[in-house]
Amino acid sequence: MGLSRRAYAALRGVHESAVRKAIATGRITTEADGTIDAAKADAMWDASTDPAKQRGAHARDLGLDTAAATRAVAGTKAVPRQAFAAVADTLTGA
């Protein structure tokens, strides 16, 4: 017998809705009794998820180079060059 969705979410450091979505989209599977084998689910989740999109305690524990971690280190938010060009055009009246 495995973990409930709520217990697995707490273990992984995500909301229960994230676990429900992962099950619904097939990123993780449940056991025959509806519970979740944490080790198997972690492996499936990690293999099918872009590390840059992972958040929460699990991603921090793994030391993943996530978008949030990169932004926190840099202290800034990424801005596309096109945005700078659009602002420059607006300010110069071009």
Tab-separated table of N, CA and C in Angstrom:
chain	number	residue	atom	x	y	z
A	1	MET	N	0.839	-1.170	0.000
A	1	MET	CA	0.000	0.000	0.000
A	1	MET	C	0.888	1.238	0.000
A	2	GLY	N	0.555	2.189	-0.874
A	2	GLY	CA	1.356	3.387	-1.021
A	2	GLY	C	0.775	4.563	-0.260
A	3	LEU	N	1.087	5.740	-0.762
A	3	LEU	CA	0.662	6.988	-0.128
A	3	LEU	C	-0.592	7.538	-0.785
A	4	SER	N	-1.342	8.327	-0.023
A	4	SER	CA	-2.473	9.048	-0.595
A	4	SER	C	-1.936	10.209	-1.427
A	5	ARG	N	-2.804	10.814	-2.244
A	5	ARG	CA	-2.372	11.975	-3.037
A	5	ARG	C	-1.878	13.093	-2.123
A	6	ARG	N	-2.602	13.331	-1.038
A	6	ARG	CA	-2.236	14.403	-0.108
A	6	ARG	C	-0.881	14.123	0.549
A	7	ALA	N	-0.669	12.884	0.977
A	7	ALA	CA	0.592	12.529	1.623
A	7	ALA	C	1.756	12.617	0.634
A	8	TYR	N	1.536	12.167	-0.587
A	8	TYR	CA	2.594	12.245	-1.594
A	8	TYR	C	2.909	13.704	-1.929
A	9	ALA	N	1.888	14.547	-2.019
A	9	ALA	CA	2.098	15.969	-2.296
A	9	ALA	C	2.937	16.604	-1.190
A	10	ALA	N	2.638	16.272	0.065
A	10	ALA	CA	3.408	16.816	1.183
A	10	ALA	C	4.855	16.335	1.132
A	11	LEU	N	5.042	15.066	0.794
A	11	LEU	CA	6.386	14.511	0.691
A	11	LEU	C	7.179	15.194	-0.421
A	12	ARG	N	6.524	15.447	-1.526
A	12	ARG	CA	7.183	16.052	-2.686
A	12	ARG	C	7.316	17.564	-2.547
A	13	GLY	N	6.524	18.169	-1.699
A	13	GLY	CA	6.589	19.614	-1.512
A	13	GLY	C	5.792	20.392	-2.530
A	14	VAL	N	4.701	19.782	-3.023
A	14	VAL	CA	3.838	20.443	-3.998
A	14	VAL	C	2.401	20.397	-3.491
A	15	HIS	N	1.519	21.093	-4.172
A	15	HIS	CA	0.107	21.050	-3.827
A	15	HIS	C	-0.517	19.745	-4.304
A	16	GLU	N	-1.569	19.350	-3.630
A	16	GLU	CA	-2.274	18.130	-4.035
A	16	GLU	C	-2.791	18.254	-5.467
A	17	SER	N	-3.164	19.453	-5.882
A	17	SER	CA	-3.663	19.645	-7.245
A	17	SER	C	-2.581	19.315	-8.281
A	18	ALA	N	-1.318	19.549	-7.940
A	18	ALA	CA	-0.225	19.199	-8.856
A	18	ALA	C	-0.128	17.686	-9.011
A	19	VAL	N	-0.355	16.972	-7.931
A	19	VAL	CA	-0.328	15.507	-7.985
A	19	VAL	C	-1.523	15.005	-8.813
A	20	ARG	N	-2.692	15.585	-8.580
A	20	ARG	CA	-3.871	15.188	-9.364
A	20	ARG	C	-3.636	15.436	-10.851
A	21	LYS	N	-3.043	16.576	-11.185
A	21	LYS	CA	-2.765	16.894	-12.587
A	21	LYS	C	-1.750	15.920	-13.175
A	22	ALA	N	-0.721	15.583	-12.406
A	22	ALA	CA	0.292	14.638	-12.891
A	22	ALA	C	-0.330	13.269	-13.164
A	23	ILE	N	-1.268	12.853	-12.328
A	23	ILE	CA	-1.952	11.572	-12.545
A	23	ILE	C	-2.842	11.664	-13.777
A	24	ALA	N	-3.600	12.759	-13.891
A	24	ALA	CA	-4.534	12.925	-15.010
A	24	ALA	C	-3.819	12.979	-16.351
A	25	THR	N	-2.633	13.569	-16.385
A	25	THR	CA	-1.908	13.693	-17.652
A	25	THR	C	-0.999	12.504	-17.929
A	26	GLY	N	-0.925	11.557	-16.983
A	26	GLY	CA	-0.128	10.360	-17.203
A	26	GLY	C	1.337	10.503	-16.852
A	27	ARG	N	1.735	11.612	-16.213
A	27	ARG	CA	3.138	11.764	-15.823
A	27	ARG	C	3.498	10.818	-14.693
A	28	ILE	N	2.525	10.504	-13.834
A	28	ILE	CA	2.727	9.481	-12.807
A	28	ILE	C	1.508	8.570	-12.811
A	29	THR	N	1.691	7.361	-12.315
A	29	THR	CA	0.582	6.413	-12.251
A	29	THR	C	0.348	6.005	-10.806
A	30	THR	N	-0.846	5.525	-10.556
A	30	THR	CA	-1.197	5.049	-9.225
A	30	THR	C	-1.166	3.527	-9.214
A	31	GLU	N	-1.108	2.983	-8.015
A	31	GLU	CA	-1.175	1.532	-7.849
A	31	GLU	C	-2.619	1.082	-8.080
A	32	ALA	N	-2.830	-0.210	-8.104
A	32	ALA	CA	-4.170	-0.759	-8.343
A	32	ALA	C	-5.180	-0.284	-7.293
A	33	ASP	N	-4.714	-0.057	-6.064
A	33	ASP	CA	-5.615	0.384	-5.002
A	33	ASP	C	-5.791	1.903	-4.970
A	34	GLY	N	-5.186	2.629	-5.926
A	34	GLY	CA	-5.335	4.072	-6.011
A	34	GLY	C	-4.288	4.858	-5.253
A	35	THR	N	-3.407	4.174	-4.541
A	35	THR	CA	-2.359	4.871	-3.799
A	35	THR	C	-1.145	5.097	-4.702
A	36	ILE	N	-0.175	5.820	-4.189
A	36	ILE	CA	0.994	6.202	-4.982
A	36	ILE	C	2.255	5.621	-4.360
A	37	ASP	N	3.028	4.908	-5.166
A	37	ASP	CA	4.356	4.431	-4.754
A	37	ASP	C	5.305	5.609	-4.942
A	38	ALA	N	5.780	6.190	-3.850
A	38	ALA	CA	6.560	7.426	-3.896
A	38	ALA	C	7.824	7.307	-4.752
A	39	ALA	N	8.573	6.245	-4.598
A	39	ALA	CA	9.825	6.091	-5.352
A	39	ALA	C	9.554	6.000	-6.849
A	40	LYS	N	8.563	5.206	-7.211
A	40	LYS	CA	8.219	5.045	-8.629
A	40	LYS	C	7.666	6.352	-9.196
A	41	ALA	N	6.811	7.020	-8.433
A	41	ALA	CA	6.218	8.275	-8.896
A	41	ALA	C	7.274	9.365	-9.039
A	42	ASP	N	8.215	9.439	-8.092
A	42	ASP	CA	9.293	10.433	-8.189
A	42	ASP	C	10.103	10.236	-9.461
A	43	ALA	N	10.440	8.994	-9.747
A	43	ALA	CA	11.223	8.703	-10.949
A	43	ALA	C	10.451	9.084	-12.209
A	44	MET	N	9.169	8.748	-12.239
A	44	MET	CA	8.345	9.089	-13.405
A	44	MET	C	8.198	10.601	-13.543
A	45	TRP	N	7.941	11.278	-12.444
A	45	TRP	CA	7.739	12.728	-12.451
A	45	TRP	C	9.008	13.427	-12.946
A	46	ASP	N	10.150	13.028	-12.404
A	46	ASP	CA	11.412	13.662	-12.781
A	46	ASP	C	11.759	13.406	-14.248
A	47	ALA	N	11.438	12.212	-14.737
A	47	ALA	CA	11.767	11.871	-16.122
A	47	ALA	C	10.871	12.597	-17.116
A	48	SER	N	9.674	12.992	-16.703
A	48	SER	CA	8.732	13.578	-17.654
A	48	SER	C	8.473	15.056	-17.436
A	49	THR	N	9.278	15.711	-16.609
A	49	THR	CA	9.064	17.124	-16.317
A	49	THR	C	10.323	17.914	-16.613
A	50	ASP	N	10.152	19.040	-17.279
A	50	ASP	CA	11.255	19.944	-17.567
A	50	ASP	C	11.772	20.514	-16.242
A	51	PRO	N	13.051	20.341	-15.920
A	51	PRO	CA	13.574	20.834	-14.641
A	51	PRO	C	13.348	22.329	-14.429
A	52	ALA	N	13.354	23.096	-15.497
A	52	ALA	CA	13.154	24.535	-15.366
A	52	ALA	C	11.738	24.876	-14.910
A	53	LYS	N	10.831	23.922	-15.046
A	53	LYS	CA	9.450	24.167	-14.641
A	53	LYS	C	9.123	23.589	-13.277
A	54	GLN	N	10.073	22.931	-12.649
A	54	GLN	CA	9.817	22.349	-11.334
A	54	GLN	C	9.980	23.405	-10.267
A	55	ARG	N	9.106	23.320	-9.272
A	55	ARG	CA	9.146	24.236	-8.142
A	55	ARG	C	8.989	23.429	-6.871
A	56	GLY	N	9.066	24.104	-5.782
A	56	GLY	CA	8.793	23.474	-4.506
A	56	GLY	C	10.018	22.862	-3.859
A	57	ALA	N	9.757	22.245	-2.726
A	57	ALA	CA	10.837	21.688	-1.907
A	57	ALA	C	11.592	20.599	-2.650
A	58	HIS	N	10.892	19.793	-3.433
A	58	HIS	CA	11.544	18.699	-4.142
A	58	HIS	C	12.605	19.236	-5.097
A	59	ALA	N	12.279	20.264	-5.852
A	59	ALA	CA	13.239	20.842	-6.797
A	59	ALA	C	14.423	21.443	-6.044
A	60	ARG	N	14.149	22.120	-4.931
A	60	ARG	CA	15.244	22.698	-4.143
A	60	ARG	C	16.133	21.611	-3.564
A	61	ASP	N	15.523	20.519	-3.092
A	61	ASP	CA	16.298	19.420	-2.526
A	61	ASP	C	17.217	18.792	-3.572
A	62	LEU	N	16.751	18.744	-4.803
A	62	LEU	CA	17.559	18.170	-5.876
A	62	LEU	C	18.614	19.154	-6.382
A	63	GLY	N	18.495	20.410	-5.988
A	63	GLY	CA	19.437	21.422	-6.456
A	63	GLY	C	19.270	21.725	-7.929
A	64	LEU	N	18.047	21.608	-8.417
A	64	LEU	CA	17.798	21.835	-9.831
A	64	LEU	C	17.986	23.303	-10.184
A	65	ASP	N	18.472	23.547	-11.372
A	65	ASP	CA	18.643	24.894	-11.881
A	65	ASP	C	17.306	25.336	-12.462
A	66	THR	N	16.406	25.726	-11.589
A	66	THR	CA	15.071	26.131	-12.008
A	66	THR	C	15.069	27.602	-12.381
A	67	ALA	N	14.029	28.031	-13.068
A	67	ALA	CA	13.905	29.433	-13.438
A	67	ALA	C	13.835	30.306	-12.199
A	68	ALA	N	13.100	29.869	-11.198
A	68	ALA	CA	12.980	30.648	-9.965
A	68	ALA	C	14.323	30.759	-9.258
A	69	ALA	N	15.092	29.692	-9.235
A	69	ALA	CA	16.398	29.721	-8.575
A	69	ALA	C	17.355	30.631	-9.327
A	70	THR	N	17.320	30.583	-10.633
A	70	THR	CA	18.190	31.435	-11.439
A	70	THR	C	17.859	32.899	-11.201
A	71	ARG	N	16.571	33.218	-11.164
A	71	ARG	CA	16.148	34.593	-10.938
A	71	ARG	C	16.564	35.055	-9.541
A	72	ALA	N	16.436	34.175	-8.553
A	72	ALA	CA	16.787	34.532	-7.182
A	72	ALA	C	18.278	34.835	-7.057
A	73	VAL	N	19.108	34.059	-7.749
A	73	VAL	CA	20.550	34.275	-7.695
A	73	VAL	C	20.909	35.584	-8.383
A	74	ALA	N	20.322	35.824	-9.539
A	74	ALA	CA	20.627	37.031	-10.296
A	74	ALA	C	20.006	38.266	-9.657
A	75	GLY	N	18.927	38.074	-8.914
A	75	GLY	CA	18.244	39.197	-8.292
A	75	GLY	C	17.419	40.006	-9.265
A	76	THR	N	17.240	39.481	-10.458
A	76	THR	CA	16.476	40.195	-11.475
A	76	THR	C	15.530	39.235	-12.180
A	77	LYS	N	14.682	39.793	-12.980
A	77	LYS	CA	13.775	39.002	-13.788
A	77	LYS	C	14.208	39.151	-15.241
A	78	ALA	N	14.225	38.067	-15.966
A	78	ALA	CA	14.643	38.103	-17.365
A	78	ALA	C	13.666	38.946	-18.187
A	79	VAL	N	14.213	39.826	-19.030
A	79	VAL	CA	13.411	40.666	-19.911
A	79	VAL	C	13.937	40.481	-21.327
A	80	PRO	N	13.061	40.138	-22.273
A	80	PRO	CA	13.516	39.948	-23.652
A	80	PRO	C	14.056	41.249	-24.253
A	81	ARG	N	15.047	41.118	-25.128
A	81	ARG	CA	15.630	42.289	-25.792
A	81	ARG	C	14.568	43.057	-26.587
A	82	GLN	N	13.593	42.323	-27.120
A	82	GLN	CA	12.537	42.969	-27.905
A	82	GLN	C	11.748	43.950	-27.045
A	83	ALA	N	11.602	43.653	-25.769
A	83	ALA	CA	10.884	44.561	-24.876
A	83	ALA	C	11.652	45.866	-24.732
A	84	PHE	N	12.967	45.782	-24.605
A	84	PHE	CA	13.780	46.993	-24.518
A	84	PHE	C	13.664	47.811	-25.802
A	85	ALA	N	13.682	47.119	-26.930
A	85	ALA	CA	13.577	47.816	-28.212
A	85	ALA	C	12.217	48.503	-28.340
A	86	ALA	N	11.162	47.854	-27.906
A	86	ALA	CA	9.821	48.451	-27.985
A	86	ALA	C	9.712	49.691	-27.106
A	87	VAL	N	10.301	49.632	-25.937
A	87	VAL	CA	10.276	50.799	-25.041
A	87	VAL	C	11.084	51.940	-25.657
A	88	ALA	N	12.234	51.608	-26.202
A	88	ALA	CA	13.072	52.643	-26.846
A	88	ALA	C	12.326	53.281	-27.992
A	89	ASP	N	11.642	52.497	-28.814
A	89	ASP	CA	10.869	53.032	-29.928
A	89	ASP	C	9.761	53.952	-29.434
A	90	THR	N	9.100	53.565	-28.372
A	90	THR	CA	8.017	54.366	-27.805
A	90	THR	C	8.549	55.698	-27.271
A	91	LEU	N	9.658	55.641	-26.572
A	91	LEU	CA	10.212	56.871	-25.989
A	91	LEU	C	10.764	57.841	-27.021
A	92	THR	N	11.289	57.298	-28.122
A	92	THR	CA	11.841	58.189	-29.167
A	92	THR	C	10.769	58.591	-30.177
A	93	GLY	N	9.581	58.004	-30.075
A	93	GLY	CA	8.502	58.365	-30.984
A	93	GLY	C	8.643	57.761	-32.365
A	94	ALA	N	9.443	56.735	-32.501
A	94	ALA	CA	9.673	56.105	-33.806
A	94	ALA	C	8.521	55.240	-34.218
